[in-house]
Amino acid sequence: MAHYSGKTVFVTGASSGIGEAMVRNLASSPCTIFIGARSTDKLESLKNELETNHVKIHAIPMDLSDSKSLVNAFNELSRRTDRLDLLINNGGISQRGLAKDTEFSVVNRIMQVNFLGTIEWTTHCMPLLLKANKAHIIAISSVVGEYGFPLRSAYAASKHALKGYFQSMQLEPDSPSVSIVSPGRITTNISINALNSDGKKHGEMDAGQAGGVSAEKAAEKILRRAAQRKNNIFIGSGEIVLLYISRYLPPLYRRIAKNISPN
Ligand SMILES: NC(=O)c1ccc[n+]([C@@H]2O[C@H](COP(=O)([O-])OP(=O)(O)OC[C@H]3O[C@@H](n4cnc5c(N)ncnc54)[C@H](OP(=O)(O)O)[C@@H]3O)[C@@H](O)[C@H]2O)c1
């Protein structure tokens, strides 16, 4: 996308799904892209596929649940750039388990990756963002950062926390601007990678996920609307209607949400 021409961007969770689709979209313009995730083989093959004379890509191994890994990732990043124009906080994991059955270690892990690790990484990156002219942050939340949803208690909590943090930053002086993105169902591996109540991978492509918006469409909309510095970006159809129902008619929302298939 032309808006990002010449910019230096960091994308977390770049090894698959929405993150990978955003990297592919960004690579259509000359720019420098840092791609972070745990799957270094996937990052390397994305770099090999997309790098050109005009698009510089650096693969940065990082685990959002491991502070030491984030320090190492930041050391690597700061050896290669002295500024960041855009930080895309996208890496995350979802959940498929009833709150009453879910082990605390699962709640802890989801909060660690989606909220605490993401904020830890943002804090590392802040000096580089503050060196850029009009830096921007894209925080990938979820529609369940707006309302609760069955089988998603810890996931919804982590996204509510993320939204609260970045909504506050949006109000603060001299901070990077922030777009908070709330997608509904996007067709990615998110349900396959989601954690069950015992911490094992759900391992299934849920029907709702398979029938969602494509990662490419979602990435295009996120980057286009973030270029306009939109505060809030919503992606989906029925999920967005539910958002308004949850705000203005909570009893109706509860009745509907209890009867939607959570898969
Ligand atoms: N798909 C949807 O319907 C949907 C809806 C709302 C919000 N979202 C949000 O969109 C974001 C991207 O998800 P996706 O749908 O693209 O799912 P995905 O295909 O499963 O991708 C998740 C990404 O996060 C990375 N990640 C997971 N755990 C990590 C960790 N501990 N440290 C570093 N990176 C980690 C993964 O990389 P590695 O495994 O290589 O580390 C992967 O690149 C997430 O924040 C998700 O909550 C998705």
mmCIF file with all atom_site columns, N, CA, C and O in Angstrom, residues 218-252:
data_model
loop_
_atom_site.group_PDB
_atom_site.id
_atom_site.type_symbol
_atom_site.label_atom_id
_atom_site.label_alt_id
_atom_site.label_comp_id
_atom_site.label_asym_id
_atom_site.label_entity_id
_atom_site.label_seq_id
_atom_site.pdbx_PDB_ins_code
_atom_site.Cartn_x
_atom_site.Cartn_y
_atom_site.Cartn_z
_atom_site.occupancy
_atom_site.B_iso_or_equiv
_atom_site.pdbx_formal_charge
_atom_site.auth_seq_id
_atom_site.auth_comp_id
_atom_site.auth_asym_id
_atom_site.auth_atom_id
_atom_site.pdbx_PDB_model_num
ATOM 1   N N  . ALA A 1 218 ? -9.057  -8.884  5.264  1.00 0.00 ? 218 ALA A N  1
ATOM 2   C CA . ALA A 1 218 ? -8.919  -8.248  6.580  1.00 0.00 ? 218 ALA A CA 1
ATOM 3   C C  . ALA A 1 218 ? -7.659  -7.382  6.600  1.00 0.00 ? 218 ALA A C  1
ATOM 4   O O  . ALA A 1 218 ? -7.691  -6.223  7.060  1.00 0.00 ? 218 ALA A O  1
ATOM 5   N N  . ALA A 1 219 ? -6.550  -7.917  6.078  1.00 0.00 ? 219 ALA A N  1
ATOM 6   C CA . ALA A 1 219 ? -5.278  -7.178  6.094  1.00 0.00 ? 219 ALA A CA 1
ATOM 7   C C  . ALA A 1 219 ? -5.398  -5.887  5.291  1.00 0.00 ? 219 ALA A C  1
ATOM 8   O O  . ALA A 1 219 ? -4.937  -4.823  5.735  1.00 0.00 ? 219 ALA A O  1
ATOM 9   N N  . GLU A 1 220 ? -6.048  -5.986  4.138  1.00 0.00 ? 220 GLU A N  1
ATOM 10  C CA . GLU A 1 220 ? -6.195  -4.797  3.277  1.00 0.00 ? 220 GLU A CA 1
ATOM 11  C C  . GLU A 1 220 ? -6.987  -3.709  4.001  1.00 0.00 ? 220 GLU A C  1
ATOM 12  O O  . GLU A 1 220 ? -6.611  -2.553  4.019  1.00 0.00 ? 220 GLU A O  1
ATOM 13  N N  . LYS A 1 221 ? -8.085  -4.122  4.654  1.00 0.00 ? 221 LYS A N  1
ATOM 14  C CA . LYS A 1 221 ? -8.929  -3.138  5.350  1.00 0.00 ? 221 LYS A CA 1
ATOM 15  C C  . LYS A 1 221 ? -8.187  -2.527  6.543  1.00 0.00 ? 221 LYS A C  1
ATOM 16  O O  . LYS A 1 221 ? -8.237  -1.320  6.767  1.00 0.00 ? 221 LYS A O  1
ATOM 17  N N  . ILE A 1 222 ? -7.477  -3.375  7.282  1.00 0.00 ? 222 ILE A N  1
ATOM 18  C CA . ILE A 1 222 ? -6.749  -2.864  8.458  1.00 0.00 ? 222 ILE A CA 1
ATOM 19  C C  . ILE A 1 222 ? -5.732  -1.813  8.017  1.00 0.00 ? 222 ILE A C  1
ATOM 20  O O  . ILE A 1 222 ? -5.676  -0.704  8.577  1.00 0.00 ? 222 ILE A O  1
ATOM 21  N N  . LEU A 1 223 ? -4.933  -2.143  6.993  1.00 0.00 ? 223 LEU A N  1
ATOM 22  C CA . LEU A 1 223 ? -3.860  -1.225  6.592  1.00 0.00 ? 223 LEU A CA 1
ATOM 23  C C  . LEU A 1 223 ? -4.433  0.057   5.965  1.00 0.00 ? 223 LEU A C  1
ATOM 24  O O  . LEU A 1 223 ? -3.918  1.152   6.202  1.00 0.00 ? 223 LEU A O  1
ATOM 25  N N  . ARG A 1 224 ? -5.528  -0.087  5.192  1.00 0.00 ? 224 ARG A N  1
ATOM 26  C CA . ARG A 1 224 ? -6.133  1.102   4.556  1.00 0.00 ? 224 ARG A CA 1
ATOM 27  C C  . ARG A 1 224 ? -6.719  2.031   5.613  1.00 0.00 ? 224 ARG A C  1
ATOM 28  O O  . ARG A 1 224 ? -6.498  3.237   5.589  1.00 0.00 ? 224 ARG A O  1
ATOM 29  N N  . ARG A 1 225 ? -7.440  1.489   6.566  1.00 0.00 ? 225 ARG A N  1
ATOM 30  C CA . ARG A 1 225 ? -8.084  2.329   7.587  1.00 0.00 ? 225 ARG A CA 1
ATOM 31  C C  . ARG A 1 225 ? -7.040  2.875   8.587  1.00 0.00 ? 225 ARG A C  1
ATOM 32  O O  . ARG A 1 225 ? -7.185  3.991   9.085  1.00 0.00 ? 225 ARG A O  1
ATOM 33  N N  . ALA A 1 226 ? -6.002  2.092   8.854  1.00 0.00 ? 226 ALA A N  1
ATOM 34  C CA . ALA A 1 226 ? -4.951  2.576   9.769  1.00 0.00 ? 226 ALA A CA 1
ATOM 35  C C  . ALA A 1 226 ? -4.174  3.718   9.103  1.00 0.00 ? 226 ALA A C  1
ATOM 36  O O  . ALA A 1 226 ? -3.717  4.644   9.794  1.00 0.00 ? 226 ALA A O  1
ATOM 37  N N  . ALA A 1 227 ? -4.034  3.679   7.775  1.00 0.00 ? 227 ALA A N  1
ATOM 38  C CA . ALA A 1 227 ? -3.358  4.771   7.062  1.00 0.00 ? 227 ALA A CA 1
ATOM 39  C C  . ALA A 1 227 ? -4.141  6.078   7.254  1.00 0.00 ? 227 ALA A C  1
ATOM 40  O O  . ALA A 1 227 ? -3.569  7.164   7.239  1.00 0.00 ? 227 ALA A O  1
ATOM 41  N N  . GLN A 1 228 ? -5.456  5.945   7.467  1.00 0.00 ? 228 GLN A N  1
ATOM 42  C CA . GLN A 1 228 ? -6.304  7.142   7.727  1.00 0.00 ? 228 GLN A CA 1
ATOM 43  C C  . GLN A 1 228 ? -6.337  7.460   9.225  1.00 0.00 ? 228 GLN A C  1
ATOM 44  O O  . GLN A 1 228 ? -7.111  8.289   9.669  1.00 0.00 ? 228 GLN A O  1
ATOM 45  N N  . ARG A 1 229 ? -5.518  6.755   9.987  1.00 0.00 ? 229 ARG A N  1
ATOM 46  C CA . ARG A 1 229 ? -5.419  6.940   11.446 1.00 0.00 ? 229 ARG A CA 1
ATOM 47  C C  . ARG A 1 229 ? -6.767  6.812   12.142 1.00 0.00 ? 229 ARG A C  1
ATOM 48  O O  . ARG A 1 229 ? -7.098  7.576   13.067 1.00 0.00 ? 229 ARG A O  1
ATOM 49  N N  . LYS A 1 230 ? -7.551  5.834   11.717 1.00 0.00 ? 230 LYS A N  1
ATOM 50  C CA . LYS A 1 230 ? -8.839  5.581   12.384 1.00 0.00 ? 230 LYS A CA 1
ATOM 51  C C  . LYS A 1 230 ? -8.570  5.058   13.794 1.00 0.00 ? 230 LYS A C  1
ATOM 52  O O  . LYS A 1 230 ? -7.698  4.215   13.988 1.00 0.00 ? 230 LYS A O  1
ATOM 53  N N  . ASN A 1 231 ? -9.328  5.534   14.756 1.00 0.00 ? 231 ASN A N  1
ATOM 54  C CA . ASN A 1 231 ? -9.163  5.052   16.136 1.00 0.00 ? 231 ASN A CA 1
ATOM 55  C C  . ASN A 1 231 ? -9.638  3.614   16.291 1.00 0.00 ? 231 ASN A C  1
ATOM 56  O O  . ASN A 1 231 ? -9.025  2.839   17.026 1.00 0.00 ? 231 ASN A O  1
ATOM 57  N N  . ASN A 1 232 ? -10.743 3.298   15.629 1.00 0.00 ? 232 ASN A N  1
ATOM 58  C CA . ASN A 1 232 ? -11.344 1.961   15.762 1.00 0.00 ? 232 ASN A CA 1
ATOM 59  C C  . ASN A 1 232 ? -11.649 1.401   14.386 1.00 0.00 ? 232 ASN A C  1
ATOM 60  O O  . ASN A 1 232 ? -12.202 2.104   13.535 1.00 0.00 ? 232 ASN A O  1
ATOM 61  N N  . ILE A 1 233 ? -11.281 0.145   14.190 1.00 0.00 ? 233 ILE A N  1
ATOM 62  C CA . ILE A 1 233 ? -11.529 -0.512  12.908 1.00 0.00 ? 233 ILE A CA 1
ATOM 63  C C  . ILE A 1 233 ? -12.256 -1.822  13.211 1.00 0.00 ? 233 ILE A C  1
ATOM 64  O O  . ILE A 1 233 ? -11.743 -2.659  13.957 1.00 0.00 ? 233 ILE A O  1
ATOM 65  N N  . PHE A 1 234 ? -13.448 -1.983  12.662 1.00 0.00 ? 234 PHE A N  1
ATOM 66  C CA . PHE A 1 234 ? -14.232 -3.208  12.882 1.00 0.00 ? 234 PHE A CA 1
ATOM 67  C C  . PHE A 1 234 ? -14.281 -4.007  11.584 1.00 0.00 ? 234 PHE A C  1
ATOM 68  O O  . PHE A 1 234 ? -14.440 -3.424  10.507 1.00 0.00 ? 234 PHE A O  1
ATOM 69  N N  . ILE A 1 235 ? -14.109 -5.318  11.704 1.00 0.00 ? 235 ILE A N  1
ATOM 70  C CA . ILE A 1 235 ? -14.147 -6.169  10.508 1.00 0.00 ? 235 ILE A CA 1
ATOM 71  C C  . ILE A 1 235 ? -15.097 -7.329  10.765 1.00 0.00 ? 235 ILE A C  1
ATOM 72  O O  . ILE A 1 235 ? -14.929 -8.061  11.746 1.00 0.00 ? 235 ILE A O  1
ATOM 73  N N  . GLY A 1 236 ? -16.090 -7.492  9.886  1.00 0.00 ? 236 GLY A N  1
ATOM 74  C CA . GLY A 1 236 ? -17.049 -8.591  10.045 1.00 0.00 ? 236 GLY A CA 1
ATOM 75  C C  . GLY A 1 236 ? -18.416 -8.112  9.632  1.00 0.00 ? 236 GLY A C  1
ATOM 76  O O  . GLY A 1 236 ? -18.577 -6.979  9.148  1.00 0.00 ? 236 GLY A O  1
ATOM 77  N N  . SER A 1 237 ? -19.434 -8.946  9.820  1.00 0.00 ? 237 SER A N  1
ATOM 78  C CA . SER A 1 237 ? -20.786 -8.518  9.452  1.00 0.00 ? 237 SER A CA 1
ATOM 79  C C  . SER A 1 237 ? -21.720 -8.720  10.650 1.00 0.00 ? 237 SER A C  1
ATOM 80  O O  . SER A 1 237 ? -21.957 -7.779  11.410 1.00 0.00 ? 237 SER A O  1
ATOM 81  N N  . GLY A 1 238 ? -22.180 -9.954  10.854 1.00 0.00 ? 238 GLY A N  1
ATOM 82  C CA . GLY A 1 238 ? -23.089 -10.230 11.975 1.00 0.00 ? 238 GLY A CA 1
ATOM 83  C C  . GLY A 1 238 ? -22.456 -9.870  13.314 1.00 0.00 ? 238 GLY A C  1
ATOM 84  O O  . GLY A 1 238 ? -23.136 -9.403  14.234 1.00 0.00 ? 238 GLY A O  1
ATOM 85  N N  . GLU A 1 239 ? -21.122 -10.049 13.397 1.00 0.00 ? 239 GLU A N  1
ATOM 86  C CA . GLU A 1 239 ? -20.437 -9.771  14.671 1.00 0.00 ? 239 GLU A CA 1
ATOM 87  C C  . GLU A 1 239 ? -20.535 -8.279  15.037 1.00 0.00 ? 239 GLU A C  1
ATOM 88  O O  . GLU A 1 239 ? -20.569 -7.925  16.220 1.00 0.00 ? 239 GLU A O  1
ATOM 89  N N  . ILE A 1 240 ? -20.579 -7.439  14.006 1.00 0.00 ? 240 ILE A N  1
ATOM 90  C CA . ILE A 1 240 ? -20.620 -5.994  14.267 1.00 0.00 ? 240 ILE A CA 1
ATOM 91  C C  . ILE A 1 240 ? -22.044 -5.586  14.687 1.00 0.00 ? 240 ILE A C  1
ATOM 92  O O  . ILE A 1 240 ? -22.224 -4.735  15.558 1.00 0.00 ? 240 ILE A O  1
ATOM 93  N N  . VAL A 1 241 ? -23.041 -6.258  14.082 1.00 0.00 ? 241 VAL A N  1
ATOM 94  C CA . VAL A 1 241 ? -24.425 -6.021  14.510 1.00 0.00 ? 241 VAL A CA 1
ATOM 95  C C  . VAL A 1 241 ? -24.548 -6.408  15.992 1.00 0.00 ? 241 VAL A C  1
ATOM 96  O O  . VAL A 1 241 ? -25.124 -5.674  16.799 1.00 0.00 ? 241 VAL A O  1
ATOM 97  N N  . LEU A 1 242 ? -23.930 -7.558  16.344 1.00 0.00 ? 242 LEU A N  1
ATOM 98  C CA . LEU A 1 242 ? -23.956 -8.015  17.742 1.00 0.00 ? 242 LEU A CA 1
ATOM 99  C C  . LEU A 1 242 ? -23.334 -6.993  18.686 1.00 0.00 ? 242 LEU A C  1
ATOM 100 O O  . LEU A 1 242 ? -23.760 -6.822  19.822 1.00 0.00 ? 242 LEU A O  1
ATOM 101 N N  . LEU A 1 243 ? -22.304 -6.329  18.180 1.00 0.00 ? 243 LEU A N  1
ATOM 102 C CA . LEU A 1 243 ? -21.620 -5.313  18.993 1.00 0.00 ? 243 LEU A CA 1
ATOM 103 C C  . LEU A 1 243 ? -22.602 -4.209  19.407 1.00 0.00 ? 243 LEU A C  1
ATOM 104 O O  . LEU A 1 243 ? -22.665 -3.825  20.581 1.00 0.00 ? 243 LEU A O  1
ATOM 105 N N  . TYR A 1 244 ? -23.398 -3.752  18.436 1.00 0.00 ? 244 TYR A N  1
ATOM 106 C CA . TYR A 1 244 ? -24.367 -2.691  18.759 1.00 0.00 ? 244 TYR A CA 1
ATOM 107 C C  . TYR A 1 244 ? -25.466 -3.231  19.679 1.00 0.00 ? 244 TYR A C  1
ATOM 108 O O  . TYR A 1 244 ? -25.894 -2.551  20.609 1.00 0.00 ? 244 TYR A O  1
ATOM 109 N N  . ILE A 1 245 ? -25.877 -4.480  19.421 1.00 0.00 ? 245 ILE A N  1
ATOM 110 C CA . ILE A 1 245 ? -26.910 -5.079  20.293 1.00 0.00 ? 245 ILE A CA 1
ATOM 111 C C  . ILE A 1 245 ? -26.370 -5.198  21.726 1.00 0.00 ? 245 ILE A C  1
ATOM 112 O O  . ILE A 1 245 ? -27.053 -4.887  22.694 1.00 0.00 ? 245 ILE A O  1
ATOM 113 N N  . SER A 1 246 ? -25.083 -5.603  21.856 1.00 0.00 ? 246 SER A N  1
ATOM 114 C CA . SER A 1 246 ? -24.517 -5.776  23.206 1.00 0.00 ? 246 SER A CA 1
ATOM 115 C C  . SER A 1 246 ? -24.451 -4.439  23.940 1.00 0.00 ? 246 SER A C  1
ATOM 116 O O  . SER A 1 246 ? -24.616 -4.380  25.153 1.00 0.00 ? 246 SER A O  1
ATOM 117 N N  . ARG A 1 247 ? -24.226 -3.359  23.167 1.00 0.00 ? 247 ARG A N  1
ATOM 118 C CA . ARG A 1 247 ? -24.128 -2.031  23.804 1.00 0.00 ? 247 ARG A CA 1
ATOM 119 C C  . ARG A 1 247 ? -25.483 -1.494  24.229 1.00 0.00 ? 247 ARG A C  1
ATOM 120 O O  . ARG A 1 247 ? -25.631 -0.935  25.310 1.00 0.00 ? 247 ARG A O  1
ATOM 121 N N  . TYR A 1 248 ? -26.467 -1.637  23.325 1.00 0.00 ? 248 TYR A N  1
ATOM 122 C CA . TYR A 1 248 ? -27.725 -0.929  23.552 1.00 0.00 ? 248 TYR A CA 1
ATOM 123 C C  . TYR A 1 248 ? -28.858 -1.829  24.059 1.00 0.00 ? 248 TYR A C  1
ATOM 124 O O  . TYR A 1 248 ? -29.820 -1.325  24.639 1.00 0.00 ? 248 TYR A O  1
ATOM 125 N N  . LEU A 1 249 ? -28.738 -3.159  23.811 1.00 0.00 ? 249 LEU A N  1
ATOM 126 C CA . LEU A 1 249 ? -29.776 -4.088  24.262 1.00 0.00 ? 249 LEU A CA 1
ATOM 127 C C  . LEU A 1 249 ? -29.117 -5.308  24.914 1.00 0.00 ? 249 LEU A C  1
ATOM 128 O O  . LEU A 1 249 ? -29.199 -6.426  24.401 1.00 0.00 ? 249 LEU A O  1
ATOM 129 N N  . PRO A 1 250 ? -28.428 -5.106  26.061 1.00 0.00 ? 250 PRO A N  1
ATOM 130 C CA . PRO A 1 250 ? -27.675 -6.223  26.663 1.00 0.00 ? 250 PRO A CA 1
ATOM 131 C C  . PRO A 1 250 ? -28.480 -7.500  26.913 1.00 0.00 ? 250 PRO A C  1
ATOM 132 O O  . PRO A 1 250 ? -27.983 -8.589  26.663 1.00 0.00 ? 250 PRO A O  1
ATOM 133 N N  . PRO A 1 251 ? -29.779 -7.401  27.376 1.00 0.00 ? 251 PRO A N  1
ATOM 134 C CA . PRO A 1 251 ? -30.506 -8.666  27.596 1.00 0.00 ? 251 PRO A CA 1
ATOM 135 C C  . PRO A 1 251 ? -30.687 -9.443  26.291 1.00 0.00 ? 251 PRO A C  1
ATOM 136 O O  . PRO A 1 251 ? -30.559 -10.662 26.272 1.00 0.00 ? 251 PRO A O  1
ATOM 137 N N  . LEU A 1 252 ? -30.954 -8.727  25.190 1.00 0.00 ? 252 LEU A N  1
ATOM 138 C CA . LEU A 1 252 ? -31.109 -9.397  23.895 1.00 0.00 ? 252 LEU A CA 1
ATOM 139 C C  . LEU A 1 252 ? -29.780 -10.010 23.475 1.00 0.00 ? 252 LEU A C  1
ATOM 140 O O  . LEU A 1 252 ? -29.720 -11.142 22.987 1.00 0.00 ? 252 LEU A O  1
#
